[in-house]
Amino acid sequence: MNFCSHCGSADLRHEVPPGDTYPRYVCGGCGTIHYENPKVVTGCLPVWEDRVLLCRRAIEPAYGRWNIPSGYLENGETVVDGALREVREEAAAEVKVSYLISLYNIERINQVYLQFVGELIDGSYGVGPESLETRLFTEAQIPWEEIAFTSSLFTLRAYFRNRRTNDHRLHRSSYPDVGEGLR
Amino acid sequence: MNFCSHCGSADLRHEVPPGDTYPRYVCGGCGTIHYENPKVVTGCLPVWEDRVLLCRRAIEPAYGRWNIPSGYLENGETVVDGALREVREEAAAEVKVSYLISLYNIERINQVYLQFVGELIDGSYGVGPESLETRLFTEAQIPWEEIAFTSSLFTLRAYFRNRRTNDHRLHRSSYPDVGEGLR
Ligand SMILES: [Zn+2]
Ligand SMILES: [Zn+2]
């Protein structure tokens, strides 16, 4: 942030405003306090019988690696709406959301992941514009070495653990945990 | 947003960038795309034996009304860290987080509430600078007509429902649901 987005002044100081406990960009021109907060990444792991649907990324970062359909929550949508949108955009599929399986923090880069499990409506899916390909995998077929992000590794391990124990438990963790303790 | 925070230009257009599906503020001067996303409100309902701790707000909005300790998640902290901070700031208390009880959307104003249940460490608490008073309430004592926000009404109803059924279920909903279906 180099200029105040309200008045255009370059007189910005990074300081703790009166009564606050965190430093913010404060404009010396108009007094506006500019807050910056973490972003929500919402996603959903589509499930069909004993398999899960992953998407091979056609975009950076992690081009060519497999991922759970996920992306930034947009203004005006609920977390579930966002997850359904990501499944449509990346896998051209419709799911019925079953439950929230993971709350995963990457606090260093100000991200909060909320990922659901959902049933593919009729087993059908396609390839969205942000994907190179999409494919259903059994647990034994998961390409563990080619998964895009720690959040997806964690959620996949949480999912197969929940399947074994037949529950819908929410798993919470933070980077760099990849869920190996859940195996 | 009146000026580009990167280059200071007033040449901002609200338009859908190439390859995107949502309108953003795009700078005609430097090309920066300014994304705006929902914020996370994190909180924790402190519990002690058969009672829950609420805080009477000393700040607007909802001055004088009772609330679950909650506030915006800050950059650099996990959702649990933020909830613990809010309990300290508003109730001068320490809790051990038990489970995530609610995911509540107010998509009209771009808020996602994540509220936990936590045990007060030794039953002690105080009054933080943003509170007029703090008090433990049994279910029968809850001042339902004086609760600050729909998110807190929803989480309180979810909590007493979970107590009755003796589970740790996560409840998901959106504004304006106040959890009456959970009773
Ligand atoms: Zn300004
Ligand atoms: Zn610019």
Short mmCIF file of N, CA and C in Angstrom, two decimals, chain B residues 9-142:
data_model
loop_
_atom_site.label_atom_id
_atom_site.label_comp_id
_atom_site.label_asym_id
_atom_site.label_seq_id
_atom_site.Cartn_x
_atom_site.Cartn_y
_atom_site.Cartn_z
N SER B 9 -3.34 6.46 -8.86
CA SER B 9 -4.19 6.92 -9.96
C SER B 9 -5.67 6.93 -9.54
N ALA B 10 -6.41 7.91 -10.08
CA ALA B 10 -7.86 7.93 -9.86
C ALA B 10 -8.59 7.21 -11.00
N ASP B 11 -7.86 6.67 -11.93
CA ASP B 11 -8.45 5.98 -13.09
C ASP B 11 -8.78 4.53 -12.72
N LEU B 12 -9.83 4.38 -11.91
CA LEU B 12 -10.25 3.05 -11.47
C LEU B 12 -11.55 2.70 -12.17
N ARG B 13 -11.60 1.49 -12.70
CA ARG B 13 -12.86 1.02 -13.29
C ARG B 13 -13.32 -0.22 -12.54
N HIS B 14 -14.63 -0.30 -12.33
CA HIS B 14 -15.20 -1.49 -11.69
C HIS B 14 -15.68 -2.39 -12.81
N GLU B 15 -14.88 -3.39 -13.15
CA GLU B 15 -15.18 -4.21 -14.32
C GLU B 15 -14.65 -5.63 -14.12
N VAL B 16 -15.14 -6.55 -14.94
CA VAL B 16 -14.70 -7.94 -14.86
C VAL B 16 -13.38 -8.06 -15.62
N PRO B 17 -12.27 -8.37 -14.92
CA PRO B 17 -10.99 -8.51 -15.64
C PRO B 17 -11.02 -9.72 -16.58
N PRO B 18 -10.17 -9.72 -17.62
CA PRO B 18 -10.11 -10.86 -18.55
C PRO B 18 -9.87 -12.17 -17.80
N GLY B 19 -10.67 -13.20 -18.08
CA GLY B 19 -10.48 -14.50 -17.45
C GLY B 19 -11.12 -14.61 -16.09
N ASP B 20 -11.69 -13.52 -15.60
CA ASP B 20 -12.34 -13.54 -14.28
C ASP B 20 -13.85 -13.61 -14.48
N THR B 21 -14.60 -13.82 -13.39
CA THR B 21 -16.06 -13.85 -13.51
C THR B 21 -16.72 -12.79 -12.63
N TYR B 22 -15.93 -12.12 -11.78
CA TYR B 22 -16.48 -11.11 -10.88
C TYR B 22 -15.90 -9.74 -11.20
N PRO B 23 -16.69 -8.68 -11.01
CA PRO B 23 -16.14 -7.33 -11.20
C PRO B 23 -15.17 -6.98 -10.07
N ARG B 24 -14.09 -6.32 -10.43
CA ARG B 24 -13.07 -5.85 -9.47
C ARG B 24 -12.77 -4.39 -9.81
N TYR B 25 -12.16 -3.69 -8.84
CA TYR B 25 -11.59 -2.39 -9.17
C TYR B 25 -10.27 -2.63 -9.88
N VAL B 26 -10.19 -2.16 -11.14
CA VAL B 26 -8.99 -2.34 -11.95
C VAL B 26 -8.41 -0.96 -12.24
N CYS B 27 -7.10 -0.82 -11.99
CA CYS B 27 -6.44 0.49 -12.17
C CYS B 27 -6.03 0.66 -13.62
N GLY B 28 -6.48 1.78 -14.22
CA GLY B 28 -6.09 2.10 -15.59
C GLY B 28 -4.66 2.62 -15.68
N GLY B 29 -4.13 3.05 -14.52
CA GLY B 29 -2.76 3.58 -14.50
C GLY B 29 -1.71 2.48 -14.50
N CYS B 30 -1.84 1.55 -13.55
CA CYS B 30 -0.77 0.54 -13.38
C CYS B 30 -1.25 -0.89 -13.63
N GLY B 31 -2.56 -1.06 -13.84
CA GLY B 31 -3.08 -2.40 -14.15
C GLY B 31 -3.39 -3.26 -12.93
N THR B 32 -3.12 -2.75 -11.73
CA THR B 32 -3.39 -3.55 -10.53
C THR B 32 -4.89 -3.89 -10.43
N ILE B 33 -5.16 -5.16 -10.11
CA ILE B 33 -6.54 -5.59 -9.84
C ILE B 33 -6.71 -5.63 -8.32
N HIS B 34 -7.68 -4.90 -7.82
CA HIS B 34 -7.89 -4.82 -6.37
C HIS B 34 -9.00 -5.78 -5.96
N TYR B 35 -8.62 -6.85 -5.27
CA TYR B 35 -9.59 -7.85 -4.82
C TYR B 35 -10.14 -7.46 -3.46
N GLU B 36 -11.41 -7.70 -3.25
CA GLU B 36 -12.03 -7.50 -1.94
C GLU B 36 -12.74 -8.79 -1.56
N ASN B 37 -12.51 -9.25 -0.35
CA ASN B 37 -13.03 -10.56 0.06
C ASN B 37 -13.67 -10.47 1.44
N PRO B 38 -14.50 -11.47 1.77
CA PRO B 38 -15.16 -11.48 3.09
C PRO B 38 -14.15 -11.56 4.22
N LYS B 39 -14.60 -11.15 5.39
CA LYS B 39 -13.77 -11.22 6.60
C LYS B 39 -14.29 -12.30 7.54
N VAL B 40 -13.36 -12.87 8.29
CA VAL B 40 -13.70 -13.87 9.29
C VAL B 40 -13.89 -13.18 10.64
N VAL B 41 -15.00 -13.48 11.29
CA VAL B 41 -15.21 -13.10 12.68
C VAL B 41 -15.04 -14.37 13.51
N THR B 42 -14.07 -14.36 14.41
CA THR B 42 -13.82 -15.54 15.21
C THR B 42 -14.20 -15.27 16.66
N GLY B 43 -14.69 -16.30 17.35
CA GLY B 43 -15.11 -16.12 18.74
C GLY B 43 -15.16 -17.42 19.48
N CYS B 44 -15.39 -17.33 20.77
CA CYS B 44 -15.47 -18.52 21.60
C CYS B 44 -16.43 -18.27 22.75
N LEU B 45 -17.35 -19.23 22.95
CA LEU B 45 -18.28 -19.18 24.07
C LEU B 45 -17.63 -19.86 25.26
N PRO B 46 -17.25 -19.10 26.29
CA PRO B 46 -16.63 -19.71 27.47
C PRO B 46 -17.69 -20.39 28.33
N VAL B 47 -17.38 -21.60 28.78
CA VAL B 47 -18.32 -22.42 29.54
C VAL B 47 -17.70 -22.76 30.88
N TRP B 48 -18.55 -22.74 31.93
CA TRP B 48 -18.10 -23.16 33.25
C TRP B 48 -19.25 -23.91 33.91
N GLU B 49 -19.06 -25.19 34.12
CA GLU B 49 -20.11 -26.06 34.66
C GLU B 49 -21.38 -25.92 33.81
N ASP B 50 -22.52 -25.55 34.39
CA ASP B 50 -23.73 -25.47 33.56
C ASP B 50 -24.01 -24.04 33.06
N ARG B 51 -22.97 -23.19 33.08
CA ARG B 51 -23.18 -21.80 32.70
C ARG B 51 -22.26 -21.35 31.57
N VAL B 52 -22.67 -20.31 30.85
CA VAL B 52 -21.87 -19.74 29.77
C VAL B 52 -21.60 -18.27 30.08
N LEU B 53 -20.44 -17.80 29.62
CA LEU B 53 -20.01 -16.44 29.92
C LEU B 53 -20.35 -15.51 28.75
N LEU B 54 -21.11 -14.48 29.04
CA LEU B 54 -21.39 -13.46 28.02
C LEU B 54 -20.83 -12.11 28.48
N CYS B 55 -20.60 -11.24 27.48
CA CYS B 55 -20.04 -9.91 27.74
C CYS B 55 -21.03 -8.85 27.28
N ARG B 56 -21.25 -7.83 28.13
CA ARG B 56 -22.14 -6.74 27.72
C ARG B 56 -21.28 -5.69 27.04
N ARG B 57 -21.64 -5.36 25.81
CA ARG B 57 -20.78 -4.54 24.95
C ARG B 57 -20.69 -3.09 25.41
N ALA B 58 -19.44 -2.60 25.49
CA ALA B 58 -19.18 -1.20 25.84
C ALA B 58 -18.91 -0.38 24.58
N ILE B 59 -19.10 -0.99 23.41
CA ILE B 59 -18.84 -0.29 22.15
C ILE B 59 -19.99 -0.51 21.18
N GLU B 60 -20.11 0.41 20.24
CA GLU B 60 -21.07 0.23 19.15
C GLU B 60 -20.46 -0.71 18.11
N PRO B 61 -21.23 -1.43 17.29
CA PRO B 61 -22.69 -1.47 17.36
C PRO B 61 -23.19 -2.35 18.50
N ALA B 62 -24.46 -2.23 18.81
CA ALA B 62 -25.11 -3.05 19.85
C ALA B 62 -24.56 -2.74 21.24
N TYR B 63 -24.23 -1.48 21.48
CA TYR B 63 -23.80 -1.04 22.82
C TYR B 63 -24.82 -1.49 23.86
N GLY B 64 -24.32 -2.08 24.97
CA GLY B 64 -25.20 -2.46 26.07
C GLY B 64 -25.82 -3.84 25.93
N ARG B 65 -25.64 -4.47 24.78
CA ARG B 65 -26.23 -5.79 24.59
C ARG B 65 -25.18 -6.88 24.85
N TRP B 66 -25.69 -8.09 25.12
CA TRP B 66 -24.82 -9.21 25.51
C TRP B 66 -24.32 -9.97 24.29
N ASN B 67 -23.08 -10.39 24.37
CA ASN B 67 -22.47 -11.04 23.20
C ASN B 67 -21.50 -12.14 23.63
N ILE B 68 -21.26 -13.04 22.68
CA ILE B 68 -20.18 -14.03 22.80
C ILE B 68 -18.89 -13.33 22.38
N PRO B 69 -17.80 -13.44 23.16
CA PRO B 69 -16.54 -12.80 22.77
C PRO B 69 -16.17 -13.15 21.33
N SER B 70 -16.07 -12.13 20.47
CA SER B 70 -15.88 -12.34 19.03
C SER B 70 -15.31 -11.09 18.40
N GLY B 71 -14.59 -11.26 17.31
CA GLY B 71 -14.08 -10.10 16.58
C GLY B 71 -13.37 -10.55 15.32
N TYR B 72 -12.95 -9.57 14.54
CA TYR B 72 -12.29 -9.88 13.27
C TYR B 72 -10.98 -10.63 13.49
N LEU B 73 -10.80 -11.69 12.72
CA LEU B 73 -9.52 -12.38 12.67
C LEU B 73 -8.46 -11.43 12.11
N GLU B 74 -7.29 -11.42 12.75
CA GLU B 74 -6.20 -10.53 12.32
C GLU B 74 -5.20 -11.30 11.46
N ASN B 75 -4.52 -10.56 10.60
CA ASN B 75 -3.41 -11.16 9.84
C ASN B 75 -2.42 -11.80 10.80
N GLY B 76 -1.91 -12.97 10.42
CA GLY B 76 -0.85 -13.61 11.19
C GLY B 76 -1.33 -14.52 12.30
N GLU B 77 -2.64 -14.61 12.52
CA GLU B 77 -3.11 -15.50 13.58
C GLU B 77 -4.02 -16.59 13.01
N THR B 78 -4.06 -17.73 13.73
CA THR B 78 -5.00 -18.79 13.37
C THR B 78 -6.37 -18.42 13.91
N VAL B 79 -7.39 -19.15 13.44
CA VAL B 79 -8.75 -18.87 13.88
C VAL B 79 -8.88 -19.11 15.39
N VAL B 80 -8.23 -20.17 15.89
CA VAL B 80 -8.25 -20.43 17.34
C VAL B 80 -7.49 -19.33 18.10
N ASP B 81 -6.32 -18.95 17.61
CA ASP B 81 -5.58 -17.85 18.25
C ASP B 81 -6.46 -16.60 18.38
N GLY B 82 -7.18 -16.28 17.31
CA GLY B 82 -8.04 -15.10 17.32
C GLY B 82 -9.15 -15.22 18.35
N ALA B 83 -9.73 -16.41 18.45
CA ALA B 83 -10.81 -16.63 19.42
C ALA B 83 -10.28 -16.47 20.85
N LEU B 84 -9.10 -17.03 21.11
CA LEU B 84 -8.49 -16.90 22.44
C LEU B 84 -8.21 -15.43 22.75
N ARG B 85 -7.73 -14.67 21.75
CA ARG B 85 -7.46 -13.25 21.94
C ARG B 85 -8.73 -12.49 22.28
N GLU B 86 -9.82 -12.81 21.58
CA GLU B 86 -11.08 -12.11 21.85
C GLU B 86 -11.59 -12.39 23.27
N VAL B 87 -11.42 -13.64 23.72
CA VAL B 87 -11.86 -13.97 25.08
C VAL B 87 -11.03 -13.18 26.10
N ARG B 88 -9.73 -13.06 25.81
CA ARG B 88 -8.87 -12.26 26.71
C ARG B 88 -9.28 -10.79 26.69
N GLU B 89 -9.49 -10.25 25.47
CA GLU B 89 -9.77 -8.81 25.35
C GLU B 89 -11.12 -8.44 25.95
N GLU B 90 -12.12 -9.30 25.77
CA GLU B 90 -13.47 -8.91 26.18
C GLU B 90 -13.85 -9.43 27.55
N ALA B 91 -13.26 -10.56 27.97
CA ALA B 91 -13.67 -11.17 29.24
C ALA B 91 -12.50 -11.40 30.18
N ALA B 92 -11.31 -10.94 29.79
CA ALA B 92 -10.12 -11.11 30.63
C ALA B 92 -10.03 -12.55 31.17
N ALA B 93 -10.31 -13.49 30.28
CA ALA B 93 -10.35 -14.90 30.70
C ALA B 93 -9.50 -15.76 29.77
N GLU B 94 -9.12 -16.94 30.29
CA GLU B 94 -8.43 -17.94 29.49
C GLU B 94 -9.33 -19.16 29.36
N VAL B 95 -9.39 -19.69 28.14
CA VAL B 95 -10.19 -20.89 27.91
C VAL B 95 -9.35 -21.95 27.23
N LYS B 96 -9.78 -23.20 27.38
CA LYS B 96 -9.25 -24.31 26.59
C LYS B 96 -10.31 -24.61 25.54
N VAL B 97 -9.94 -24.42 24.26
CA VAL B 97 -10.94 -24.60 23.21
C VAL B 97 -11.35 -26.07 23.12
N SER B 98 -12.66 -26.30 23.06
CA SER B 98 -13.20 -27.66 22.99
C SER B 98 -13.53 -28.03 21.54
N TYR B 99 -14.41 -27.27 20.89
CA TYR B 99 -14.77 -27.62 19.51
C TYR B 99 -15.38 -26.42 18.80
N LEU B 100 -15.38 -26.49 17.45
CA LEU B 100 -16.04 -25.48 16.61
C LEU B 100 -17.52 -25.79 16.59
N ILE B 101 -18.34 -24.82 17.05
CA ILE B 101 -19.78 -25.10 17.13
C ILE B 101 -20.57 -24.46 16.01
N SER B 102 -20.07 -23.35 15.42
CA SER B 102 -20.89 -22.72 14.38
C SER B 102 -20.06 -22.10 13.27
N LEU B 103 -20.65 -22.25 12.07
CA LEU B 103 -20.18 -21.57 10.86
C LEU B 103 -21.40 -20.80 10.38
N TYR B 104 -21.33 -19.46 10.51
CA TYR B 104 -22.51 -18.63 10.29
C TYR B 104 -22.16 -17.53 9.29
N ASN B 105 -22.92 -17.46 8.22
CA ASN B 105 -22.64 -16.50 7.15
C ASN B 105 -23.56 -15.28 7.23
N ILE B 106 -22.97 -14.10 7.08
CA ILE B 106 -23.79 -12.91 6.78
C ILE B 106 -23.22 -12.38 5.47
N GLU B 107 -23.68 -13.01 4.39
CA GLU B 107 -23.02 -12.76 3.10
C GLU B 107 -23.33 -11.37 2.57
N ARG B 108 -24.42 -10.76 3.02
CA ARG B 108 -24.77 -9.42 2.57
C ARG B 108 -23.71 -8.41 2.98
N ILE B 109 -23.09 -8.65 4.15
CA ILE B 109 -22.03 -7.73 4.61
C ILE B 109 -20.66 -8.43 4.64
N ASN B 110 -20.56 -9.56 3.93
CA ASN B 110 -19.26 -10.20 3.70
C ASN B 110 -18.57 -10.62 4.99
N GLN B 111 -19.36 -11.27 5.86
CA GLN B 111 -18.80 -11.79 7.11
C GLN B 111 -19.03 -13.29 7.21
N VAL B 112 -18.00 -13.99 7.72
CA VAL B 112 -18.10 -15.42 8.04
C VAL B 112 -17.75 -15.58 9.52
N TYR B 113 -18.71 -16.02 10.32
CA TYR B 113 -18.47 -16.25 11.74
C TYR B 113 -18.04 -17.68 11.99
N LEU B 114 -16.96 -17.84 12.75
CA LEU B 114 -16.52 -19.16 13.22
C LEU B 114 -16.42 -19.07 14.73
N GLN B 115 -17.32 -19.76 15.42
CA GLN B 115 -17.34 -19.67 16.89
C GLN B 115 -17.13 -21.04 17.51
N PHE B 116 -16.29 -21.04 18.55
CA PHE B 116 -15.94 -22.25 19.27
C PHE B 116 -16.65 -22.29 20.62
N VAL B 117 -16.58 -23.47 21.24
CA VAL B 117 -16.91 -23.62 22.65
C VAL B 117 -15.60 -23.87 23.38
N GLY B 118 -15.41 -23.23 24.53
CA GLY B 118 -14.19 -23.45 25.32
C GLY B 118 -14.51 -23.49 26.80
N GLU B 119 -13.68 -24.25 27.52
CA GLU B 119 -13.84 -24.35 28.98
C GLU B 119 -13.02 -23.24 29.65
N LEU B 120 -13.62 -22.48 30.54
CA LEU B 120 -12.86 -21.53 31.34
C LEU B 120 -11.82 -22.32 32.13
N ILE B 121 -10.59 -21.81 32.16
CA ILE B 121 -9.50 -22.58 32.74
C ILE B 121 -9.74 -22.91 34.22
N ASP B 122 -10.12 -21.95 34.99
CA ASP B 122 -10.36 -22.24 36.42
C ASP B 122 -11.60 -21.50 36.91
N GLY B 123 -12.47 -21.17 36.00
CA GLY B 123 -13.71 -20.49 36.36
C GLY B 123 -13.55 -18.98 36.56
N SER B 124 -12.33 -18.49 36.38
CA SER B 124 -12.13 -17.06 36.64
C SER B 124 -12.29 -16.24 35.36
N TYR B 125 -12.73 -15.02 35.52
CA TYR B 125 -12.89 -14.10 34.39
C TYR B 125 -12.95 -12.69 34.94
N GLY B 126 -12.86 -11.73 34.03
CA GLY B 126 -12.91 -10.33 34.45
C GLY B 126 -13.72 -9.53 33.46
N VAL B 127 -13.43 -8.25 33.34
CA VAL B 127 -14.14 -7.36 32.43
C VAL B 127 -13.10 -6.64 31.57
N GLY B 128 -13.10 -6.94 30.27
CA GLY B 128 -12.16 -6.30 29.37
C GLY B 128 -12.60 -4.89 29.02
N PRO B 129 -11.71 -4.11 28.37
CA PRO B 129 -12.00 -2.70 28.08
C PRO B 129 -13.17 -2.50 27.11
N GLU B 130 -13.52 -3.53 26.33
CA GLU B 130 -14.64 -3.37 25.39
C GLU B 130 -15.96 -3.86 25.99
N SER B 131 -15.93 -4.21 27.30
CA SER B 131 -17.14 -4.73 27.95
C SER B 131 -17.57 -3.84 29.12
N LEU B 132 -18.89 -3.71 29.31
CA LEU B 132 -19.43 -3.01 30.48
C LEU B 132 -19.44 -3.95 31.68
N GLU B 133 -19.79 -5.22 31.44
CA GLU B 133 -19.74 -6.24 32.47
C GLU B 133 -19.71 -7.60 31.80
N THR B 134 -19.37 -8.60 32.56
CA THR B 134 -19.38 -9.99 32.07
C THR B 134 -20.07 -10.82 33.14
N ARG B 135 -20.76 -11.89 32.69
CA ARG B 135 -21.54 -12.66 33.68
C ARG B 135 -21.77 -14.08 33.16
N LEU B 136 -21.78 -15.03 34.10
CA LEU B 136 -22.12 -16.42 33.77
C LEU B 136 -23.64 -16.60 33.85
N PHE B 137 -24.20 -17.26 32.84
CA PHE B 137 -25.64 -17.49 32.76
C PHE B 137 -25.93 -18.97 32.58
N THR B 138 -26.90 -19.49 33.31
CA THR B 138 -27.47 -20.80 32.96
C THR B 138 -28.38 -20.59 31.75
N GLU B 139 -28.82 -21.69 31.12
CA GLU B 139 -29.72 -21.55 29.97
C GLU B 139 -30.96 -20.74 30.35
N ALA B 140 -31.53 -21.00 31.53
CA ALA B 140 -32.76 -20.32 31.94
C ALA B 140 -32.54 -18.82 32.17
N GLN B 141 -31.28 -18.45 32.43
CA GLN B 141 -30.99 -17.03 32.74
C GLN B 141 -30.60 -16.19 31.51
N ILE B 142 -30.39 -16.84 30.37
CA ILE B 142 -29.91 -16.10 29.19
C ILE B 142 -30.89 -14.95 28.86
#
